[in-house]
Coordinates of C-alpha atoms and ligand atoms in Angstrom, one line a residue:
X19 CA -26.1 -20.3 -16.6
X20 CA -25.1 -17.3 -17.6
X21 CA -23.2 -14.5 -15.3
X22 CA -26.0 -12.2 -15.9
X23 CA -28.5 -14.1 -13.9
X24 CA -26.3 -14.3 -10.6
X25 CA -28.0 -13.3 -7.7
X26 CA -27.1 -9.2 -7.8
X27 CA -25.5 -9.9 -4.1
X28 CA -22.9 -12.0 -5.8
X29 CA -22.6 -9.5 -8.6
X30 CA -21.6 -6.9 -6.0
X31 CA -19.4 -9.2 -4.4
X32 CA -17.7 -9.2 -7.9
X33 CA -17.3 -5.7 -8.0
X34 CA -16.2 -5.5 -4.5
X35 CA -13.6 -8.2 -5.0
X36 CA -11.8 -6.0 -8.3
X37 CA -8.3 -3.9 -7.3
X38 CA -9.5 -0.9 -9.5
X39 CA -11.9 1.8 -10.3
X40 CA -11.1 0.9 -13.9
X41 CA -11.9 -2.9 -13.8
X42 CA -15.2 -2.0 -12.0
X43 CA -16.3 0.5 -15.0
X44 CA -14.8 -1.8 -17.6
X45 CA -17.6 -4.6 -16.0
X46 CA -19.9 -1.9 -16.3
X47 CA -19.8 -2.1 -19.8
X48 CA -19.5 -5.9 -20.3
X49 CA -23.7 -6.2 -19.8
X50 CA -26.7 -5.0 -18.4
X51 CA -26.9 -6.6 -15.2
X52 CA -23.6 -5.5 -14.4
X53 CA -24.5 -1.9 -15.7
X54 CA -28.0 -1.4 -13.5
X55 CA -25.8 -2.9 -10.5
X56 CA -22.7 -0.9 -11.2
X57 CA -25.1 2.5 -11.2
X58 CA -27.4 1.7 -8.8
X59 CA -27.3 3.0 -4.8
X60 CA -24.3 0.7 -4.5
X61 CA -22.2 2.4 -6.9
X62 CA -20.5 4.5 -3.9
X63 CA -19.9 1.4 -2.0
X64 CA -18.1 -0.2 -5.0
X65 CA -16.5 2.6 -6.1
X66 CA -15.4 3.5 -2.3
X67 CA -14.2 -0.4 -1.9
X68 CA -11.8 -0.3 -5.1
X69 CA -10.7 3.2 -4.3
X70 CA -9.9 1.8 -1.4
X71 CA -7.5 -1.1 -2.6
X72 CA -6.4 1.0 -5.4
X73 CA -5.5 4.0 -3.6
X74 CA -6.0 3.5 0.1
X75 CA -5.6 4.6 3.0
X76 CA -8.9 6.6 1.6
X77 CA -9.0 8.4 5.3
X78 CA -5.8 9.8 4.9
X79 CA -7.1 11.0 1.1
X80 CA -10.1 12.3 2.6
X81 CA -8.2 14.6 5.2
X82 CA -6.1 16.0 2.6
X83 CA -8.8 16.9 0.1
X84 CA -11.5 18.4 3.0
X85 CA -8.8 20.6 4.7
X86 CA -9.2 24.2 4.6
X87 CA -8.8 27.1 6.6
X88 CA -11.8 27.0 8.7
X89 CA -10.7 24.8 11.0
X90 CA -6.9 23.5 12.2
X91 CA -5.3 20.4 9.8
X92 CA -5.2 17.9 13.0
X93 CA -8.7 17.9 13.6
X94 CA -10.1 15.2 12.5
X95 CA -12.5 15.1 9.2
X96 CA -15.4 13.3 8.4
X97 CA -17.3 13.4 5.3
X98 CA -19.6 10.8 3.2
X99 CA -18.4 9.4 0.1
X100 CA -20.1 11.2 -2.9
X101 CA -18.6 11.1 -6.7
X102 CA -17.0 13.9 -6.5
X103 CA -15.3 13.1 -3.6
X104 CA -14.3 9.8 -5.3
X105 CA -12.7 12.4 -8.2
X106 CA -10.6 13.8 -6.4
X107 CA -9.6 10.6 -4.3
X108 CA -8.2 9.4 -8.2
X109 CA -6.7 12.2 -8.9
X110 CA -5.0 12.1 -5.5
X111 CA -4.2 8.8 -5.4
X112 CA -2.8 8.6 -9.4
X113 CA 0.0 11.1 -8.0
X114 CA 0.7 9.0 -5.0
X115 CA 1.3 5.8 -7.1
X116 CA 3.6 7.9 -9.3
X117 CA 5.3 8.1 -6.1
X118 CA 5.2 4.7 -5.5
X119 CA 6.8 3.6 -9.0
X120 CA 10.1 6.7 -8.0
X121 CA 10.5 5.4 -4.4
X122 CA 12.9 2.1 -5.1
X123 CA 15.2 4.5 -7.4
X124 CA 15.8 7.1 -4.7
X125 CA 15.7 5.2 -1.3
X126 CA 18.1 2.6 -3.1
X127 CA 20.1 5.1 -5.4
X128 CA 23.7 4.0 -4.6
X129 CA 23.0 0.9 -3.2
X130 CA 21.6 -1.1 -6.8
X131 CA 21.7 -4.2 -5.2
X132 CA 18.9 -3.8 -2.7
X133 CA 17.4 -2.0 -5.0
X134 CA 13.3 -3.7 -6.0
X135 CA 9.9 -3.4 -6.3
X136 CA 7.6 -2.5 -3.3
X137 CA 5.5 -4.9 -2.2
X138 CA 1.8 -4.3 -1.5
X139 CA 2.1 -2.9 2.2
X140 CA 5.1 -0.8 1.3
X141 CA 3.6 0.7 -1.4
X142 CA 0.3 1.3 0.9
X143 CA 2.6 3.5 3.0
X144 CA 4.6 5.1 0.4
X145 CA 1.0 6.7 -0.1
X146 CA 0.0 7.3 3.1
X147 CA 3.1 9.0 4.0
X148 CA 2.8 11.2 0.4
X149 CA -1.3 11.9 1.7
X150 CA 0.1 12.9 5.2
X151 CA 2.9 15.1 3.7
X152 CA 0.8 16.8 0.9
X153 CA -1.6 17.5 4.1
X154 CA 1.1 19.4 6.1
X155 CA 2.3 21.3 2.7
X156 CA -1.2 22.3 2.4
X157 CA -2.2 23.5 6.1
X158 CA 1.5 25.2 6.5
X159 CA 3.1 25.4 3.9
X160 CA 1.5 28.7 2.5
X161 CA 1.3 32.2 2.4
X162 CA 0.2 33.3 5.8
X163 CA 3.5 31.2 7.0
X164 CA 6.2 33.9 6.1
X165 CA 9.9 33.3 7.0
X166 CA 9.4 35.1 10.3
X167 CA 6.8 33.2 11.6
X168 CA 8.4 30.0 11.8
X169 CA 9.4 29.8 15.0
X170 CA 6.7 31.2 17.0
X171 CA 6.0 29.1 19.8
X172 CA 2.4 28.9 18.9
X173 CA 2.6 28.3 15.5
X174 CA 5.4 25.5 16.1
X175 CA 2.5 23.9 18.3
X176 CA 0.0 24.0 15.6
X177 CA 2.2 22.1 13.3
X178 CA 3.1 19.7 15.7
X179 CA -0.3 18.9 16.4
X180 CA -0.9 17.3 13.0
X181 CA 2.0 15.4 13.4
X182 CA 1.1 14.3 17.0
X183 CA -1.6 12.4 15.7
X184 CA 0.6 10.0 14.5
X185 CA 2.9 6.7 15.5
X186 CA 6.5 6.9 15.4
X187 CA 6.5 4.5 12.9
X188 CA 3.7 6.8 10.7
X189 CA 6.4 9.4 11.4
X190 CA 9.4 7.2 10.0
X191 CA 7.2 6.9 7.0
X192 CA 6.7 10.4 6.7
X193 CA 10.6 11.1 6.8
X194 CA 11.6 7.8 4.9
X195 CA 9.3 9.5 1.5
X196 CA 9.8 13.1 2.4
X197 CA 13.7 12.2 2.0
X198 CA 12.4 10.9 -1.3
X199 CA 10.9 13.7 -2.6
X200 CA 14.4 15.7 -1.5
X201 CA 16.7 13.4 -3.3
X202 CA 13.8 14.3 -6.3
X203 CA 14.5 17.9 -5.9
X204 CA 18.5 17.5 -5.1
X205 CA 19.1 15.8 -7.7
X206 CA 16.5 15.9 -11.0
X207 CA 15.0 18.8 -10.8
X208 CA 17.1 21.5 -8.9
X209 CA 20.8 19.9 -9.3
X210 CA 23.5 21.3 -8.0
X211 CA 26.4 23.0 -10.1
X212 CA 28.8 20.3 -9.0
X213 CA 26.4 17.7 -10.3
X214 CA 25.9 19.3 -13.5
X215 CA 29.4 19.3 -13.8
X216 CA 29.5 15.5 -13.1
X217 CA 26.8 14.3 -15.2
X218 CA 28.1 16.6 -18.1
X219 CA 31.7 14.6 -17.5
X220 CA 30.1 11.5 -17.7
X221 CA 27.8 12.4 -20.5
X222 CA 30.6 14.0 -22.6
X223 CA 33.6 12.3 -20.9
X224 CA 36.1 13.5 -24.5
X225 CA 35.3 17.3 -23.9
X226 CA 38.3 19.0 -22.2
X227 CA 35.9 22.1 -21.3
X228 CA 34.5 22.7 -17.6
X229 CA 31.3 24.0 -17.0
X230 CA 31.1 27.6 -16.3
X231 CA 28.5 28.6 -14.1
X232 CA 26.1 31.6 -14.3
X233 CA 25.6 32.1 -10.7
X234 CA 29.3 33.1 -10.5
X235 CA 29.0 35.6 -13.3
X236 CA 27.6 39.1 -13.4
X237 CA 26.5 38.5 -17.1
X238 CA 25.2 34.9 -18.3
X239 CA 27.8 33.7 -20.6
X240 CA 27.0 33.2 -24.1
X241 CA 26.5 29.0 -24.5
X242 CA 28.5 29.2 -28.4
X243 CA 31.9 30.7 -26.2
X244 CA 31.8 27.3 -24.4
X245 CA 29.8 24.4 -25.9
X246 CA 32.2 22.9 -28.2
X247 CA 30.9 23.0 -31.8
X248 CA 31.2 18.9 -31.9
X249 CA 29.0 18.7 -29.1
X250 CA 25.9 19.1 -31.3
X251 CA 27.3 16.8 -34.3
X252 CA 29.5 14.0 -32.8
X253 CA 28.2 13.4 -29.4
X254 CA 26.2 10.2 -29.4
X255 CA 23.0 11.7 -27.6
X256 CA 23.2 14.7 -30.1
X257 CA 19.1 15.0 -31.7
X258 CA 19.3 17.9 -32.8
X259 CA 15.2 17.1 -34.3
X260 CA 14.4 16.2 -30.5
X261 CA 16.6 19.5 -29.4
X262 CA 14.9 21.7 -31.3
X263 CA 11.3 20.5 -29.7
X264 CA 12.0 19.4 -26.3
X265 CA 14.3 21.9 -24.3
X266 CA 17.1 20.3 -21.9
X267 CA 19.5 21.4 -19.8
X268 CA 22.2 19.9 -22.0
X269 CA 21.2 22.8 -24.2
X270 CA 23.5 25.5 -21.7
X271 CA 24.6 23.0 -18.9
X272 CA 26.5 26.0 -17.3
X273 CA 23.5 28.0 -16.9
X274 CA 21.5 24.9 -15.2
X275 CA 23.1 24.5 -11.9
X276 CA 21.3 25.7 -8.7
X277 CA 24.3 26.7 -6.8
X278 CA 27.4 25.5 -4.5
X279 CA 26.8 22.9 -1.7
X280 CA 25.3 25.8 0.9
X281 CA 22.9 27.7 -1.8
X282 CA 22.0 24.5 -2.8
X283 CA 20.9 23.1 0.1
X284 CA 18.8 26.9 0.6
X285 CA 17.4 25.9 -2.7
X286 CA 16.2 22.7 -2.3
X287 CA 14.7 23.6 1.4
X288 CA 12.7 26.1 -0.3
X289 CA 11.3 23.5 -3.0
X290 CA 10.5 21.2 -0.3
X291 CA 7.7 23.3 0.1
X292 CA 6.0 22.2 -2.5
X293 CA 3.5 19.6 -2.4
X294 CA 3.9 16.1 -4.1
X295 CA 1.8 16.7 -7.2
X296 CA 3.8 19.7 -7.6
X297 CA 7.3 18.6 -7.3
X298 CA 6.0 15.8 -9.7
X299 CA 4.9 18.2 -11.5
X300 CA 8.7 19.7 -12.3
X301 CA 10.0 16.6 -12.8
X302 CA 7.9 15.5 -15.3
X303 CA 7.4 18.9 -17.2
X304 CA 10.5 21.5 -16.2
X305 CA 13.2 20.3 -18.4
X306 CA 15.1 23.3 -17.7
X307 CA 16.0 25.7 -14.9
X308 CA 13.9 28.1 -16.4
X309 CA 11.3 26.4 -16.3
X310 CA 11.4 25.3 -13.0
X311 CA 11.6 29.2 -11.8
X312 CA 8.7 30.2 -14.1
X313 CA 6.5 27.4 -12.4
X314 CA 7.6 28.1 -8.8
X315 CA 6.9 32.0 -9.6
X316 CA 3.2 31.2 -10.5
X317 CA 2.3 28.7 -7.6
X318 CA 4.5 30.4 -4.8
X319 CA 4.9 34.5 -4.3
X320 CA 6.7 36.4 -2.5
X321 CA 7.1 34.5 0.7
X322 CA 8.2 31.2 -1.2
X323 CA 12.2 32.6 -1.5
X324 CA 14.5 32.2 1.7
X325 CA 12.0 30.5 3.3
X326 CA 12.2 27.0 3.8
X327 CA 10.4 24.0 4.7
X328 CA 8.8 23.1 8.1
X329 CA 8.1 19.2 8.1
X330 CA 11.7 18.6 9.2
X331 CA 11.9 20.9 12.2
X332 CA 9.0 19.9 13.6
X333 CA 9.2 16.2 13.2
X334 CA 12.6 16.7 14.9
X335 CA 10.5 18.9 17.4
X336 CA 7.4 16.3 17.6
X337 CA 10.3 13.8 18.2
X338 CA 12.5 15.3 20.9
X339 CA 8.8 15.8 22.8
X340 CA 8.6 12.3 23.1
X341 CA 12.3 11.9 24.3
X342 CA 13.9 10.9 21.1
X343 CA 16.4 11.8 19.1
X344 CA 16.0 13.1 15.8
X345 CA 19.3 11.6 14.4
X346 CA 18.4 8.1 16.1
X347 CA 15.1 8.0 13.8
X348 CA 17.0 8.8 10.5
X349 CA 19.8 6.2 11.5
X350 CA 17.3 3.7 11.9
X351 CA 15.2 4.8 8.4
X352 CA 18.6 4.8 6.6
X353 CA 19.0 1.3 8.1
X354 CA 15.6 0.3 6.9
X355 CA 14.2 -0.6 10.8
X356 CA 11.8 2.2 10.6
X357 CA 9.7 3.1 6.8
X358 CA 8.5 2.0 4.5
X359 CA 10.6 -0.9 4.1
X360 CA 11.2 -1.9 7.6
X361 CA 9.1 -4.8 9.5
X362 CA 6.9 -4.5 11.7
Ligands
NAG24 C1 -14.2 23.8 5.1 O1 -14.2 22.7 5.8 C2 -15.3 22.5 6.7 C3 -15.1 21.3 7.5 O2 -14.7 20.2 6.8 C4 -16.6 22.4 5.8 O3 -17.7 22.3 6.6 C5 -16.7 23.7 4.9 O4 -17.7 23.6 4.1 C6 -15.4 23.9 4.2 N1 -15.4 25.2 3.6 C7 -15.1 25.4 2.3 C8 -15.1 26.8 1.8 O5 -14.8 24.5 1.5
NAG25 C1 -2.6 28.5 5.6 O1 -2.1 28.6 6.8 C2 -3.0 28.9 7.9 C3 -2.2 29.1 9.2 O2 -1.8 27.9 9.7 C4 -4.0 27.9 8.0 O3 -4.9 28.2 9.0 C5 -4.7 27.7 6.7 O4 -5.5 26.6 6.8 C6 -3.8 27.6 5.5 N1 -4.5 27.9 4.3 C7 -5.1 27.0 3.6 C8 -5.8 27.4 2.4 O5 -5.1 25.8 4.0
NAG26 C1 -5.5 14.0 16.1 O1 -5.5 14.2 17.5 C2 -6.5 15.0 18.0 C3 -6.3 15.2 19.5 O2 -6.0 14.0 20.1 C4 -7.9 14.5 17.7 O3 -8.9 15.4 18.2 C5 -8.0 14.3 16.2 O4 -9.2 13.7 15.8 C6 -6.9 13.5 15.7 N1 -6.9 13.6 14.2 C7 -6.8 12.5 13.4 C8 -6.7 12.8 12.0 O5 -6.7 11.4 13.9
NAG27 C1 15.8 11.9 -32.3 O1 14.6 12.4 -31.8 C2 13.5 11.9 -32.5 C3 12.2 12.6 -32.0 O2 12.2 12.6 -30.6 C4 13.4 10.4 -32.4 O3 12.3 9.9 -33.2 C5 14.7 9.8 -33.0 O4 14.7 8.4 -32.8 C6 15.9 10.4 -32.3 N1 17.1 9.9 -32.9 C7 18.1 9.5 -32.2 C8 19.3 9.1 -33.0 O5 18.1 9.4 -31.0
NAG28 C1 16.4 17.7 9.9 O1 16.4 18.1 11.2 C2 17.5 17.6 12.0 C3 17.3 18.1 13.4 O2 17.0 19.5 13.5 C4 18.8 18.0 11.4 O3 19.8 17.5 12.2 C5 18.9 17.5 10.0 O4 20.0 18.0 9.4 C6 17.7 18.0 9.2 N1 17.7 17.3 7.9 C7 17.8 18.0 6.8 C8 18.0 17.1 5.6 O5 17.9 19.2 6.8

């Protein structure tokens, strides 16, 4: 008997059972059964059930994409699945999984031994902690939340609230991948002038030149007075083809650092801001420190300087209210009993 003529229960069971919204359109397309079922009234049941596996926790997606301004982030959201919900739960969940794929790098960055692959659960939390971050970035991390309003006793209790809603293991989660997306910023895409300096070292371990930095300067020096001519013809990384097309920061190393340990750590609070998709965003398309500030110009304004994050504070805040200590919870992430990694 052919698979066509299964009962259509069974073919939705088939559907049901696949881990992707890609398998269940690629049976779409393998006959006509499978076509009428696949677009018939169950299509938002089996496109809700894969999204679901694939993506999941779809709540936590659905809280994200429905908040606006109407009404406070903590409140909870309920909405029926529709295809253009289901949209914007892929596109969602595609930059959560990128997540996923960069967590094992940062969380295990000097220690390459314990370093592996997430296993399903983990990597189920690795998104619902990047859903419940991109949340908070979106309900407070924008303009009407100016440097000077950060500490306002009422608008400290809004935040908390959203973060009330959740378990002190949900919170460890939240810190274990926000700490993530920091090392991301720290160290990729906003590095610091003493890492540039470093990396160029180890990149270019025969040049006798240090880095001079721009931030130290009243006038940006001019790259020929301190790149070394062989640095474009003998160095083994030296394209000039791929140069010429793809701007890096090896281009003008000096000019790429973001500042001494205190600035730095100003910077990257500031960054923090920014919402997962978009710090993905500068990793995977800001090559250079120009870049980076051209992109953070068009998506922040004028309060984005000197003004930094707010998930910190008030986790340490949401914390201390229930009698802990912040620095106990981020001993016990860095020792993997609380996150994403830890058992429980
Ligand atoms: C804002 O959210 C509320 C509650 O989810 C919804 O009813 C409303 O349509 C939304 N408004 C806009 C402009 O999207
Ligand atoms: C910006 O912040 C305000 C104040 O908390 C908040 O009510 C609003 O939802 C936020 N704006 C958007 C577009 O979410
Ligand atoms: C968070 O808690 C508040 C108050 O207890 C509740 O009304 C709300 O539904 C909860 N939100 C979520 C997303 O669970
Ligand atoms: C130089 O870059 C080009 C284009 O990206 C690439 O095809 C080529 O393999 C590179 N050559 C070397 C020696 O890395
Ligand atoms: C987060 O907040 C705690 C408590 O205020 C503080 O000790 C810690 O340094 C902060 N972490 C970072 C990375 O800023």
């Amino acid at each position: 008997m052919s698979i066509e003529y299964l009962p259509t229960e069974i073919i939705t069971q088939i559907f049901l059972s696949l881990h992707d919204i890609a398998s269940a359109v690629a049976l779409s397309a393998t006959g006509h059964r499978f076509h009428t079922i696949f677009h018939s009234p169950q299509n938002l049941v089996i496109l809700s059930a894969t999204a679901e596996t694939e993506f999941g926790p779809l709540d936590d997606i659905i809280q994200l994409v429905t908040q606006n301004a109407s009404q406070p982030a903590h409140i909870h959201r309920n909405v029926p699945i529709s295809t253009a919900l289901i949209k914007q739960v892929v596109h969602v969940g595609r930059v959560a999984q990128r997540w996923e794929g960069i967590y094992p790098f940062k969380k295990w960055r000097s220690d390459y031994a314990s370093r592996r692959l997430l296993i399903t659960e983990e990597r189920y939390r690795v998104r619902r902690a990047i859903y419940r971050l991109w949340l908070f970035a979106k309900a407070f991390h924008n303009s009407s939340h100016v440097r000077t309003c950060r500490s306002i006793p009422s608008v400290v209790s809004t935040r908390a609230a959203l973060l009330q809603n959740f378990s002190i293991h949900d919170l460890a989660e939240m810190y274990d991948v926000h700490q993530v997306m920091r090392e991301v910023l720290r160290s990729n895409t906003c590095p610091s002038n003493g890492r540039m300096r470093v990396k160029y070292q180890s990149r270019y371990p025969d040049q006798q030149h240090g880095l001079m930095f721009n931030i130290h300067l009243n006038y940006p020096p001019a790259p020929s007075s301190f790149i070394p001519e062989s640095w474009f013809h003998n160095s083994p990384s030296a394209n000039l083809s791929s140069r010429n097309h793809q701007p890096s920061r090896w281009l003008d190393p000096g000019a790429e650092g973001w500042g001494d340990d205190i600035t730095h750590y100003y910077v990257v609070e500031d960054m923090l801001k920014l919402d997962p998709e978009q710090i993905m965003h500068l990793r995977d398309h800001c090559p250079t420190k120009a870049h980076v500030e051209t992109y953070v110009k068009e998506v922040g304004g004028e309060w984005f300087g000197n003004n930094g994050e707010t998930f910190n504070e008030t986790l340490s805040f949401v914390v201390k209210q229930r009698g802990g200590e912040m620095e106990e919870l981020s001993g016990s992430v860095d020792d993997e009993e609380l996150g994403v990694t830890a058992e429980h």
